[in-house]
CSV table of C-alpha atoms and ligand atoms in Angstrom, one decimal:
chain,number,residue,atom,x,y,z
A,1,MET,CA,50.1,115.0,92.5
A,2,THR,CA,51.8,116.7,89.7
A,3,ASN,CA,53.3,114.2,86.9
A,4,GLU,CA,56.6,115.5,87.7
A,5,GLN,CA,55.8,114.1,90.9
A,6,LEU,CA,54.1,111.0,89.7
A,7,TRP,CA,56.6,110.0,87.5
A,8,GLU,CA,59.5,110.6,90.1
A,9,ALA,CA,57.8,108.1,92.5
A,10,THR,CA,57.4,105.7,89.8
A,11,LEU,CA,60.8,105.7,89.1
A,12,GLY,CA,61.3,105.1,92.6
A,13,GLU,CA,59.1,101.9,92.7
A,14,LEU,CA,61.0,100.6,89.5
A,15,GLU,CA,64.2,101.2,90.5
A,16,LEU,CA,63.1,98.2,92.7
A,17,VAL,CA,62.1,96.0,90.5
A,18,LEU,CA,64.5,96.0,87.5
A,19,SER,CA,67.8,95.6,86.8
A,20,LYS,CA,70.2,98.6,87.5
A,21,SER,CA,72.0,98.1,84.3
A,22,SER,CA,68.5,98.5,82.8
A,23,PHE,CA,67.0,101.2,84.8
A,24,ASN,CA,69.8,103.4,83.9
A,25,ALA,CA,70.3,102.6,80.2
A,26,TRP,CA,66.4,102.6,79.7
A,27,LEU,CA,64.2,105.4,82.0
A,28,ASP,CA,66.9,107.8,82.0
A,29,GLY,CA,65.7,110.9,80.4
A,30,THR,CA,61.5,109.4,80.4
A,31,PHE,CA,59.2,111.9,81.4
A,32,ILE,CA,55.4,112.0,81.2
A,33,TYR,CA,54.7,113.5,78.1
A,34,LYS,CA,51.0,113.6,77.9
A,35,ASN,CA,48.3,112.8,80.9
A,36,GLU,CA,44.9,113.3,79.7
A,37,ASN,CA,41.9,111.5,82.0
A,38,ASN,CA,45.0,109.1,83.6
A,39,ASN,CA,45.6,108.1,80.0
A,40,ILE,CA,49.3,107.9,80.0
A,41,ALA,CA,52.1,108.7,77.9
A,42,VAL,CA,55.4,108.2,78.8
A,43,GLY,CA,58.3,110.3,76.5
A,44,VAL,CA,61.1,108.1,75.8
A,45,PRO,CA,64.3,109.9,74.5
A,46,SER,CA,64.2,107.4,71.3
A,47,ASP,CA,62.4,104.8,69.2
A,48,PHE,CA,65.2,102.4,69.8
A,49,HIS,CA,64.1,103.1,73.5
A,50,ARG,CA,60.9,102.8,73.1
A,51,HIS,CA,61.2,99.5,71.6
A,52,TRP,CA,63.3,97.9,74.5
A,53,ILE,CA,60.9,99.4,77.2
A,54,GLU,CA,57.7,98.2,75.1
A,55,ALA,CA,58.5,94.7,75.1
A,56,HIS,CA,60.8,94.7,78.7
A,57,CYS,CA,59.3,97.3,81.0
A,58,HIS,CA,55.8,98.3,80.5
A,59,GLN,CA,53.6,95.7,82.5
A,60,SER,CA,56.5,96.8,86.1
A,61,ILE,CA,55.9,100.4,84.5
A,62,LEU,CA,52.3,100.2,84.6
A,63,LYS,CA,51.8,98.3,87.8
A,64,ALA,CA,54.4,100.8,89.2
A,65,LEU,CA,52.0,103.7,88.2
A,66,ARG,CA,49.3,102.3,89.3
A,67,ARG,CA,50.8,101.7,92.4
A,68,VAL,CA,52.2,105.0,93.5
A,69,SER,CA,49.4,107.2,91.9
A,70,ASP,CA,46.1,107.9,93.6
A,71,GLU,CA,44.1,107.4,90.7
A,72,ASP,CA,42.8,105.4,88.8
A,73,ILE,CA,45.5,104.7,85.9
A,74,LYS,CA,44.1,102.7,82.7
A,75,THR,CA,46.5,103.3,80.2
A,76,VAL,CA,50.3,103.9,79.5
A,77,THR,CA,52.3,104.7,75.8
A,78,TYR,CA,55.2,105.4,74.8
A,79,GLN,CA,56.4,108.3,72.4
A,80,VAL,CA,59.4,109.3,71.3
A,81,ALA,CA,59.6,113.3,72.6
A,82,THR,CA,62.4,115.1,74.5
A,83,LYS,CA,61.3,117.5,77.4
A,84,ASN,CA,60.3,120.1,75.3
A,85,LYS,CA,57.1,118.3,74.0
A,86,LYS,CA,58.8,117.9,70.2
A,87,PHE,CA,56.7,115.1,69.4
A,88,ILE,CA,58.6,112.3,66.8
A,89,ALA,CA,56.4,109.2,67.0
A,90,GLU,CA,54.0,107.6,68.5
A,91,THR,CA,52.4,104.3,69.7
A,92,THR,CA,50.3,102.5,71.6
A,93,ARG,CA,50.2,98.6,73.1
A,94,GLU,CA,46.8,98.3,72.2
A,95,THR,CA,47.1,99.1,68.5
A,96,PRO,CA,50.3,98.2,66.4
A,97,PRO,CA,53.0,99.8,65.7
A,98,ALA,CA,52.7,103.1,63.2
A,99,GLN,CA,55.1,102.8,60.6
A,100,HIS,CA,57.8,105.2,61.5
A,101,THR,CA,59.5,108.0,59.6
A,102,THR,CA,62.8,107.0,58.3
A,103,THR,CA,65.6,108.8,59.5
A,104,PRO,CA,69.0,108.8,58.1
A,105,VAL,CA,71.4,106.5,60.5
A,106,GLN,CA,69.0,103.7,61.6
A,107,GLU,CA,69.0,102.9,65.3
A,108,PRO,CA,69.6,99.8,66.9
A,109,SER,CA,66.8,97.4,67.7
A,110,SER,CA,65.8,95.9,70.6
A,111,GLU,CA,67.3,92.9,70.1
A,112,ALA,CA,70.6,94.4,69.2
A,113,VAL,CA,71.0,96.2,72.2
A,114,ARG,CA,70.1,93.3,74.2
A,115,ALA,CA,72.6,91.6,72.1
A,116,VAL,CA,75.2,94.0,73.7
A,117,ALA,CA,73.7,94.3,77.3
A,118,GLN,CA,73.3,90.4,77.0
A,119,ALA,CA,76.2,90.1,79.7
A,120,ASN,CA,73.6,91.9,82.5
A,121,ASP,CA,71.1,90.0,81.7
A,122,MET,CA,72.8,86.6,82.5
A,123,PRO,CA,70.8,84.1,85.3
A,124,MET,CA,70.8,84.9,88.7
A,125,SER,CA,71.9,82.0,90.8
A,126,ASP,CA,69.8,80.4,93.9
A,127,PHE,CA,72.0,82.7,95.7
A,128,GLY,CA,71.0,86.1,94.4
A,129,LEU,CA,74.8,85.7,93.1
A,130,ASN,CA,75.2,87.3,89.1
A,131,PRO,CA,77.9,85.5,87.2
A,132,ARG,CA,79.0,88.2,85.5
A,133,TYR,CA,80.2,89.9,88.7
A,134,THR,CA,84.2,88.9,89.2
A,135,PHE,CA,87.0,89.7,90.5
A,136,GLU,CA,88.9,89.2,87.3
A,137,ASN,CA,86.4,92.0,84.9
A,138,PHE,CA,86.8,94.8,88.0
A,139,VAL,CA,88.9,97.9,87.4
A,140,VAL,CA,91.1,98.5,89.7
A,141,GLY,CA,91.8,102.5,90.7
A,142,LYS,CA,92.9,104.9,93.3
A,143,LYS,CA,89.8,105.3,93.8
A,144,ASN,CA,88.1,101.8,94.8
A,145,GLU,CA,91.5,100.1,95.7
A,146,LEU,CA,91.1,99.6,98.8
A,147,ALA,CA,87.8,98.5,98.6
A,148,HIS,CA,89.4,95.7,96.0
A,149,ALA,CA,91.6,94.9,98.2
A,150,ALA,CA,89.2,94.4,101.6
A,151,CYS,CA,86.8,92.5,99.2
A,152,LEU,CA,89.8,90.8,97.9
A,153,ALA,CA,91.1,89.6,101.6
A,154,VAL,CA,87.4,88.6,102.3
A,155,ALA,CA,86.8,86.6,100.0
A,156,GLU,CA,89.8,84.6,100.9
A,157,ASN,CA,88.9,84.2,104.2
A,158,PRO,CA,85.3,84.9,104.7
A,159,GLY,CA,83.9,85.5,108.5
A,160,LEU,CA,88.1,86.0,109.5
A,161,VAL,CA,89.3,89.0,108.1
A,162,TYR,CA,86.9,92.2,108.3
A,163,ASN,CA,83.6,91.3,109.9
A,164,PRO,CA,81.3,93.1,108.9
A,165,LEU,CA,82.6,94.7,105.6
A,166,PHE,CA,81.0,97.8,104.7
A,167,ILE,CA,81.5,99.2,101.3
A,168,TYR,CA,80.0,103.0,100.4
A,169,GLY,CA,79.4,105.4,98.0
A,170,GLY,CA,77.5,107.2,95.0
A,171,VAL,CA,75.3,104.9,93.2
A,172,GLY,CA,76.8,103.0,89.9
A,173,LEU,CA,80.6,102.8,91.4
A,174,GLY,CA,80.7,99.6,91.6
A,175,LYS,CA,79.7,98.2,95.0
A,176,THR,CA,77.3,95.6,94.0
A,177,HIS,CA,79.9,94.5,91.7
A,178,LEU,CA,82.8,94.2,94.4
A,179,MET,CA,80.5,92.4,96.7
A,180,GLN,CA,78.8,90.1,94.5
A,181,ALA,CA,82.7,88.9,93.2
A,182,VAL,CA,83.4,88.3,96.9
A,183,GLY,CA,80.5,85.6,97.1
A,184,ASN,CA,81.6,84.4,93.2
A,185,THR,CA,84.9,83.6,94.5
A,186,ALA,CA,84.3,82.3,98.2
A,187,LEU,CA,81.4,80.5,96.0
A,188,LYS,CA,84.2,79.0,93.7
A,189,LYS,CA,86.5,78.1,95.9
A,190,ASN,CA,84.4,75.7,98.1
A,191,SER,CA,81.0,74.9,96.6
A,192,ARG,CA,79.5,74.0,99.7
A,193,THR,CA,79.5,77.7,101.2
A,194,LYS,CA,76.3,78.9,101.9
A,195,ILE,CA,75.4,82.3,100.3
A,196,LEU,CA,73.1,84.7,100.9
A,197,TYR,CA,72.7,88.3,98.3
A,198,VAL,CA,69.5,90.4,99.2
A,199,SER,CA,68.8,93.8,99.0
A,200,CYS,CA,67.4,94.9,101.8
A,201,GLU,CA,64.5,95.8,100.1
A,202,THR,CA,64.3,92.0,99.9
A,203,PHE,CA,65.1,91.8,103.4
A,204,THR,CA,63.0,93.9,104.8
A,205,ASN,CA,60.1,92.6,102.9
A,206,GLU,CA,60.4,88.7,103.5
A,207,PHE,CA,60.9,90.3,107.1
A,208,ILE,CA,57.6,91.1,106.9
A,209,ARG,CA,55.6,88.9,104.9
A,210,SER,CA,57.3,86.1,107.6
A,211,VAL,CA,55.4,87.9,110.7
A,212,GLY,CA,52.6,88.5,108.9
A,213,GLU,CA,52.1,85.1,107.6
A,214,GLY,CA,53.4,83.5,110.9
A,215,ARG,CA,56.6,82.4,109.3
A,216,ALA,CA,59.5,84.4,111.9
A,217,GLU,CA,61.0,81.0,112.5
A,218,GLN,CA,61.8,80.5,109.1
A,219,PHE,CA,62.6,83.8,108.4
A,220,LYS,CA,64.9,84.0,110.9
A,221,ASP,CA,66.6,79.8,109.8
A,222,LYS,CA,66.7,81.2,106.3
A,223,TYR,CA,69.3,84.3,107.5
A,224,ARG,CA,70.6,82.5,109.9
A,225,SER,CA,71.6,79.3,108.7
A,226,VAL,CA,74.4,80.8,106.3
A,227,ASP,CA,78.4,81.2,105.8
A,228,ILE,CA,77.9,84.5,103.8
A,229,LEU,CA,75.7,87.3,104.3
A,230,MET,CA,75.1,90.1,101.9
A,231,VAL,CA,72.9,93.1,102.2
A,232,ASP,CA,72.8,95.5,99.4
A,233,ASP,CA,71.7,99.1,99.8
A,234,ILE,CA,71.8,98.8,103.6
A,235,GLN,CA,70.5,102.2,103.9
A,236,PHE,CA,67.0,101.6,103.9
A,237,LEU,CA,66.5,100.1,106.7
A,238,ALA,CA,66.7,103.8,107.5
A,239,GLY,CA,63.3,104.4,109.5
A,240,LYS,CA,62.3,100.8,109.6
A,241,GLU,CA,62.6,99.7,112.9
A,242,GLY,CA,61.3,96.3,113.0
A,243,THR,CA,63.8,95.3,110.3
A,244,GLN,CA,66.6,96.9,112.3
A,245,GLU,CA,65.3,95.0,114.9
A,246,ALA,CA,65.4,91.6,113.0
A,247,PHE,CA,68.7,93.1,111.1
A,248,PHE,CA,70.4,93.4,114.5
A,249,HIS,CA,69.4,89.9,116.3
A,250,THR,CA,70.6,88.3,112.7
A,251,PHE,CA,73.8,89.9,112.4
A,252,ASN,CA,74.7,89.2,115.7
A,253,HIS,CA,74.0,85.5,115.1
A,254,LEU,CA,76.6,85.5,112.3
A,255,HIS,CA,78.9,87.4,113.9
A,256,GLN,CA,79.8,85.5,116.8
A,257,ASN,CA,79.6,82.3,114.7
A,258,ASN,CA,82.4,84.0,112.3
A,259,LYS,CA,80.5,84.3,109.3
A,260,GLN,CA,80.9,86.5,107.5
A,261,VAL,CA,78.9,89.2,106.6
A,262,ILE,CA,78.8,91.9,103.8
A,263,LEU,CA,77.3,95.7,103.3
A,264,THR,CA,76.8,98.0,101.3
A,265,SER,CA,75.4,101.5,101.5
A,266,ASP,CA,75.4,104.7,99.4
A,267,ARG,CA,77.0,106.4,103.0
A,268,PRO,CA,79.2,105.5,106.1
A,269,PRO,CA,76.8,104.0,109.2
A,270,ARG,CA,76.8,107.2,110.8
A,271,ALA,CA,75.4,109.2,108.4
A,272,ILE,CA,72.1,107.0,107.5
A,273,PRO,CA,69.1,108.9,109.5
A,274,THR,CA,67.3,107.0,112.0
A,275,LEU,CA,69.8,104.2,112.3
A,276,GLU,CA,70.4,102.9,116.0
A,277,HIS,CA,73.4,103.8,117.7
A,278,ARG,CA,73.6,99.6,118.4
A,279,LEU,CA,74.0,98.6,114.5
A,280,ILE,CA,76.4,101.9,113.9
A,281,SER,CA,78.6,100.8,116.5
A,282,ARG,CA,78.6,96.8,115.4
A,283,PHE,CA,79.1,98.5,111.4
A,284,GLU,CA,81.8,100.3,112.5
A,285,GLY,CA,83.3,97.7,114.4
A,286,GLY,CA,84.3,95.7,111.5
A,287,MET,CA,85.6,97.5,108.0
A,288,ILE,CA,85.0,100.3,106.6
A,289,VAL,CA,85.6,101.4,102.5
A,290,ASP,CA,84.5,103.5,100.3
A,291,VAL,CA,84.4,103.6,96.4
A,292,ASN,CA,84.7,107.0,94.5
A,293,ILE,CA,84.0,108.3,91.1
A,294,PRO,CA,87.0,106.5,89.4
A,295,ASP,CA,89.6,109.2,87.6
A,296,LEU,CA,90.1,109.3,83.7
A,297,GLU,CA,92.6,106.7,83.2
A,298,THR,CA,90.4,104.5,85.2
A,299,ARG,CA,87.4,105.0,83.4
A,300,ILE,CA,89.5,104.4,80.4
A,301,ALA,CA,90.5,100.8,81.1
A,302,ILE,CA,87.0,100.5,82.5
A,303,LEU,CA,85.6,100.3,79.2
A,304,GLY,CA,88.6,98.8,77.8
A,305,GLN,CA,87.6,96.0,79.2
A,306,LYS,CA,83.6,96.0,78.6
A,307,CYS,CA,84.6,96.2,74.7
A,308,GLN,CA,86.8,93.2,75.5
A,309,GLU,CA,84.0,91.4,77.4
A,310,LYS,CA,82.0,92.2,74.7
A,311,ASN,CA,84.5,91.0,72.1
A,312,SER,CA,84.5,95.3,70.3
A,313,PRO,CA,87.5,96.0,70.4
A,314,MET,CA,88.0,99.7,69.4
A,315,ASN,CA,90.8,102.0,69.7
A,316,ASN,CA,91.9,104.5,72.3
A,317,GLU,CA,91.5,107.2,71.0
A,318,ILE,CA,86.9,106.3,71.0
A,319,LEU,CA,87.3,105.0,74.7
A,320,GLN,CA,89.3,108.8,76.0
A,321,PHE,CA,86.0,110.1,74.2
A,322,ILE,CA,83.3,108.8,75.6
A,323,ALA,CA,85.2,107.8,79.1
A,324,SER,CA,85.5,112.2,79.1
A,325,SER,CA,81.7,112.2,78.3
A,326,VAL,CA,80.3,110.5,80.7
A,327,GLN,CA,82.3,111.2,83.7
A,328,HIS,CA,79.9,110.2,87.2
A,329,ASN,CA,78.4,106.8,87.3
A,330,VAL,CA,80.1,103.5,85.7
A,331,ARG,CA,76.8,102.6,84.8
A,332,GLU,CA,76.2,105.1,82.6
A,333,LEU,CA,79.6,104.7,81.3
A,334,GLU,CA,78.5,101.1,80.2
A,335,GLY,CA,75.1,102.2,79.5
A,336,ALA,CA,77.3,104.7,76.6
A,337,LEU,CA,79.3,101.8,75.1
A,338,ASN,CA,76.3,99.6,74.8
A,339,ARG,CA,74.8,102.1,72.8
A,340,VAL,CA,77.7,102.4,70.6
A,341,ILE,CA,78.0,99.3,69.9
A,342,ALA,CA,74.9,98.0,69.0
A,343,TRP,CA,74.5,101.3,66.6
A,344,HIS,CA,77.2,99.9,65.1
A,345,GLN,CA,76.2,96.5,65.0
A,346,LEU,CA,73.5,97.2,63.5
A,347,ASN,CA,74.8,99.8,61.2
A,348,LYS,CA,77.1,97.6,60.4
A,349,THR,CA,80.3,100.1,60.1
A,350,GLU,CA,83.6,99.8,62.3
A,351,PRO,CA,83.3,102.9,65.2
A,352,THR,CA,85.2,106.1,63.9
A,353,LEU,CA,85.4,108.7,66.2
A,354,GLU,CA,83.1,110.8,64.4
A,355,SER,CA,80.5,108.1,64.4
A,356,VAL,CA,81.0,107.7,67.7
A,357,LYS,CA,80.3,111.7,68.2
A,358,GLN,CA,77.3,111.1,66.6
A,359,VAL,CA,76.2,108.9,68.6
A,360,LEU,CA,76.3,110.0,71.6
A,361,SER,CA,75.3,114.2,70.7
A,362,SER,CA,72.0,112.2,69.9
A,363,LEU,CA,72.3,110.7,73.6
A,364,SER,CA,72.9,114.1,74.5
A,365,GLN,CA,70.1,115.5,73.7
A,366,THR,CA,68.0,113.7,75.7
A,367,PRO,CA,67.2,115.8,78.6
A,368,LYS,CA,69.5,114.7,81.0
A,369,ARG,CA,69.3,114.5,84.8
A,370,GLY,CA,69.5,117.7,86.2
A,371,ALA,CA,73.0,119.8,85.7
A,372,VAL,CA,74.5,121.1,88.4
A,373,THR,CA,74.0,124.9,90.0
A,374,THR,CA,74.0,126.6,93.4
A,375,LYS,CA,70.1,126.2,93.5
A,376,LYS,CA,71.3,122.2,93.2
A,377,ILE,CA,74.1,122.6,95.9
A,378,THR,CA,71.9,124.7,98.6
A,379,SER,CA,69.1,121.2,98.4
A,380,THR,CA,71.9,118.6,98.4
A,381,VAL,CA,73.6,120.2,101.1
A,382,ALA,CA,70.1,120.6,102.8
A,383,GLU,CA,69.2,117.1,102.4
A,384,TYR,CA,72.5,115.3,103.0
A,385,PHE,CA,72.2,117.5,106.2
A,386,GLU,CA,69.2,117.0,106.7
A,387,ILE,CA,68.2,120.7,107.5
A,388,GLU,CA,66.2,123.0,106.1
A,389,GLN,CA,67.1,124.9,103.0
A,390,LYS,CA,66.1,128.2,104.8
A,391,ASP,CA,69.0,127.0,107.8
A,392,LEU,CA,71.5,127.2,104.7
A,393,THR,CA,70.2,131.1,104.0
A,394,GLY,CA,69.4,131.6,107.6
A,395,ASN,CA,70.8,133.7,110.0
A,396,SER,CA,72.0,130.5,112.8
A,397,ARG,CA,75.4,130.5,114.4
A,398,LYS,CA,74.9,127.0,115.4
A,399,LYS,CA,77.9,124.9,114.8
A,400,GLU,CA,75.8,122.2,113.0
A,401,LEU,CA,74.3,125.2,110.8
A,402,VAL,CA,77.3,126.9,110.0
A,403,VAL,CA,79.6,124.0,108.4
A,404,PRO,CA,76.7,122.7,106.1
A,405,ARG,CA,76.3,126.2,105.2
A,406,GLN,CA,80.0,126.8,104.9
A,407,ILE,CA,80.4,123.9,102.8
A,408,ALA,CA,77.1,124.8,100.1
A,409,MET,CA,79.1,127.7,99.6
A,410,PHE,CA,82.8,125.8,98.9
A,411,LEU,CA,81.1,123.6,96.3
A,412,MET,CA,79.4,126.6,94.5
A,413,ARG,CA,82.8,127.5,93.8
A,414,GLU,CA,84.2,124.7,93.3
A,415,GLU,CA,81.7,123.2,91.2
A,416,VAL,CA,80.1,125.9,89.5
A,417,HIS,CA,82.7,128.1,89.7
A,418,ALA,CA,80.3,131.0,91.0
A,419,SER,CA,81.7,134.4,92.7
A,420,TYR,CA,81.7,135.3,96.0
A,421,PRO,CA,79.1,137.7,95.6
A,422,ASN,CA,76.9,135.6,93.8
A,423,ILE,CA,77.7,132.6,96.5
A,424,GLY,CA,77.0,135.3,99.0
A,425,GLN,CA,73.7,136.6,97.5
A,426,GLU,CA,72.4,132.8,97.2
A,427,LEU,CA,72.9,132.2,100.8
A,428,GLY,CA,70.8,134.7,102.0
A,429,GLY,CA,72.1,138.0,100.8
A,430,ARG,CA,75.7,137.3,103.2
A,431,ASP,CA,78.4,139.5,101.9
A,432,HIS,CA,80.7,139.0,99.8
A,433,THR,CA,84.1,138.5,102.2
A,434,THR,CA,81.9,135.8,104.0
A,435,ALA,CA,81.9,133.0,100.9
A,436,MET,CA,85.6,133.9,100.4
A,437,HIS,CA,86.4,133.1,104.3
A,438,ALA,CA,84.1,129.9,103.8
A,439,CYS,CA,85.8,128.9,101.0
A,440,GLN,CA,89.1,129.0,103.0
A,441,LYS,CA,87.9,127.9,105.8
A,442,ILE,CA,86.4,124.6,104.2
A,443,GLU,CA,89.9,124.3,101.8
A,444,GLN,CA,91.9,124.2,105.4
A,445,LEU,CA,89.2,121.8,107.1
A,446,LYS,CA,89.0,119.2,104.3
A,447,GLU,CA,92.8,118.2,105.1
A,448,GLU,CA,92.4,118.3,108.2
A,449,ASP,CA,89.3,116.9,109.5
A,450,GLU,CA,88.0,113.5,107.7
A,451,LYS,CA,84.4,113.2,108.7
A,452,ILE,CA,84.3,116.8,106.3
A,453,SER,CA,86.5,115.1,103.1
A,454,ASN,CA,84.2,112.5,103.4
A,455,ASP,CA,80.7,114.5,103.5
A,456,ILE,CA,82.0,116.6,100.8
A,457,SER,CA,82.8,114.1,98.3
A,458,LEU,CA,79.6,112.3,99.2
A,459,ILE,CA,78.3,115.7,99.0
A,460,LYS,CA,79.7,115.5,95.3
A,461,GLN,CA,78.7,112.3,94.0
A,462,ARG,CA,75.1,112.9,94.9
A,463,LEU,CA,74.9,116.6,93.1
A,464,TYR,CA,76.4,113.9,90.0
A,465,ASN,CA,74.2,111.2,90.4
A,466,SER,CA,70.8,112.5,90.8
B,501,ADP,P1,76.7,100.5,92.9
B,501,ADP,O1,76.2,99.6,93.4
B,501,ADP,O2,78.0,100.6,93.5
B,501,ADP,O3,75.3,101.0,92.0
B,501,ADP,P2,77.6,98.6,90.7
B,501,ADP,O4,78.5,97.7,91.0
B,501,ADP,O5,76.2,98.1,90.1
B,501,ADP,O6,76.9,99.4,91.4
B,501,ADP,O7,78.2,99.0,89.1
B,501,ADP,C1,77.1,99.6,87.9
B,501,ADP,C2,77.9,99.4,86.8
B,501,ADP,O8,79.1,99.5,86.7
B,501,ADP,C3,78.0,97.5,86.5
B,501,ADP,O9,77.9,97.2,85.3
B,501,ADP,C4,79.7,97.2,87.3
B,501,ADP,O10,79.9,95.8,86.8
B,501,ADP,C5,80.3,98.6,86.1
B,501,ADP,N1,81.6,99.0,87.0
B,501,ADP,C6,81.5,99.7,88.4
B,501,ADP,N2,82.7,100.0,88.8
B,501,ADP,C7,83.1,99.0,87.6
B,501,ADP,C8,85.1,98.7,87.9
B,501,ADP,N3,85.8,99.2,88.5
B,501,ADP,N4,85.5,98.4,87.0
B,501,ADP,C9,84.6,97.3,86.2
B,501,ADP,N5,82.9,97.4,86.1
B,501,ADP,C10,82.9,98.7,87.0
B,502,MG,MG1,74.2,98.4,94.0
């Protein structure tokens, strides 16, 4: 396993145990800086990240590394470094933190940022609900209005309107927020409503444990006795046959009794690999809605909403700047805002356009997740359609390969403005006229064929969110 693979796998584990907001705000831009005989140094973007990670994530990181590595990981330390390995500061958990050189502007301490992100850390209720997710603080725009309307309707009449309700879309676009808002609203209306929110991972783990410990009945009772069951990120049922079976029976039981089921996923039911047909057809029997990347106007409104929640007003010009800097993921947008607020609180200044630019520029110096390139398009398209990259560049004329190949060409043109000869080259040395034809063809199909337009939008979300 290379260091890169090791860290990827570790992040995968951490994603399951940390709250999503923490995960995105603090682990983005981290990497394995050094690995000397299984003493690992993790590179983090700033001192301010280092403090926070040491205080909040160290044990989880250590555990995750030990779980995924086939080696015996000894220690984990953190140091401020960027991917080009420019060493900035170093410290370990075992020794007291070294004195750091002073920087012209002070980075916020962990407390300062925690205070800003405080809303993220509100205690969960027994039902798994986080009270911070409500309809009142969800900003509605063109790209999420249908999902919002469906959720509102379900919250008003659980079990009676859209059952199941299936919400899909890329990461950080508000699926969990909406789903939880349904739960919070239903509970407010009737405090006796039995609600259960779980991640698909929790559902799976509880199922497996219950079988292993001979408590299958208890599991059944727990999941079948609720009025509203919400399972988040149901795409993780892929490939888990036993759990799919358990879910199928749970689902049927609830559905037959007019109990509401709400599911989220990063893609529509049909696109979830190895999902049993009977489950797909159950999911499609209800209402399917998607959430998409919000436009600039909505992003500005979301920032405005978050500023209000955090009691930190900012002028429109600043909001516009932040909203233009972070385009593809609301969670990251919020992370950028938290950082701006914490920085200004610490430095006891009012945010100005200049100071905000400065704070966010240090953020953009941290290694960002890969920019979109023609290579990334090829791999993302192949992965999305579950085909080999060589099928995209190869000569087969099978429809299930031709369309993905044409979509890859179209995206290269649209997203990275590649030239037609270049596109032809990337896809197995094809002629530029082939590339041109493919782009025109997809342009047209996108209008006529809902599945293709859907595929393109989901591939785009993946391109920008991974
Ligand atoms: P997903 O489940 O789709 O990955 P989340 O629901 O966790 O995304 O949303 C990520 C963050 O962005 C949350 O903090 C959520 O409150 C916020 N968010 C997303 N969309 C909106 C919106 N339209 N209005 C307000 N906040 C939003
Ligand atoms: Mg979610």
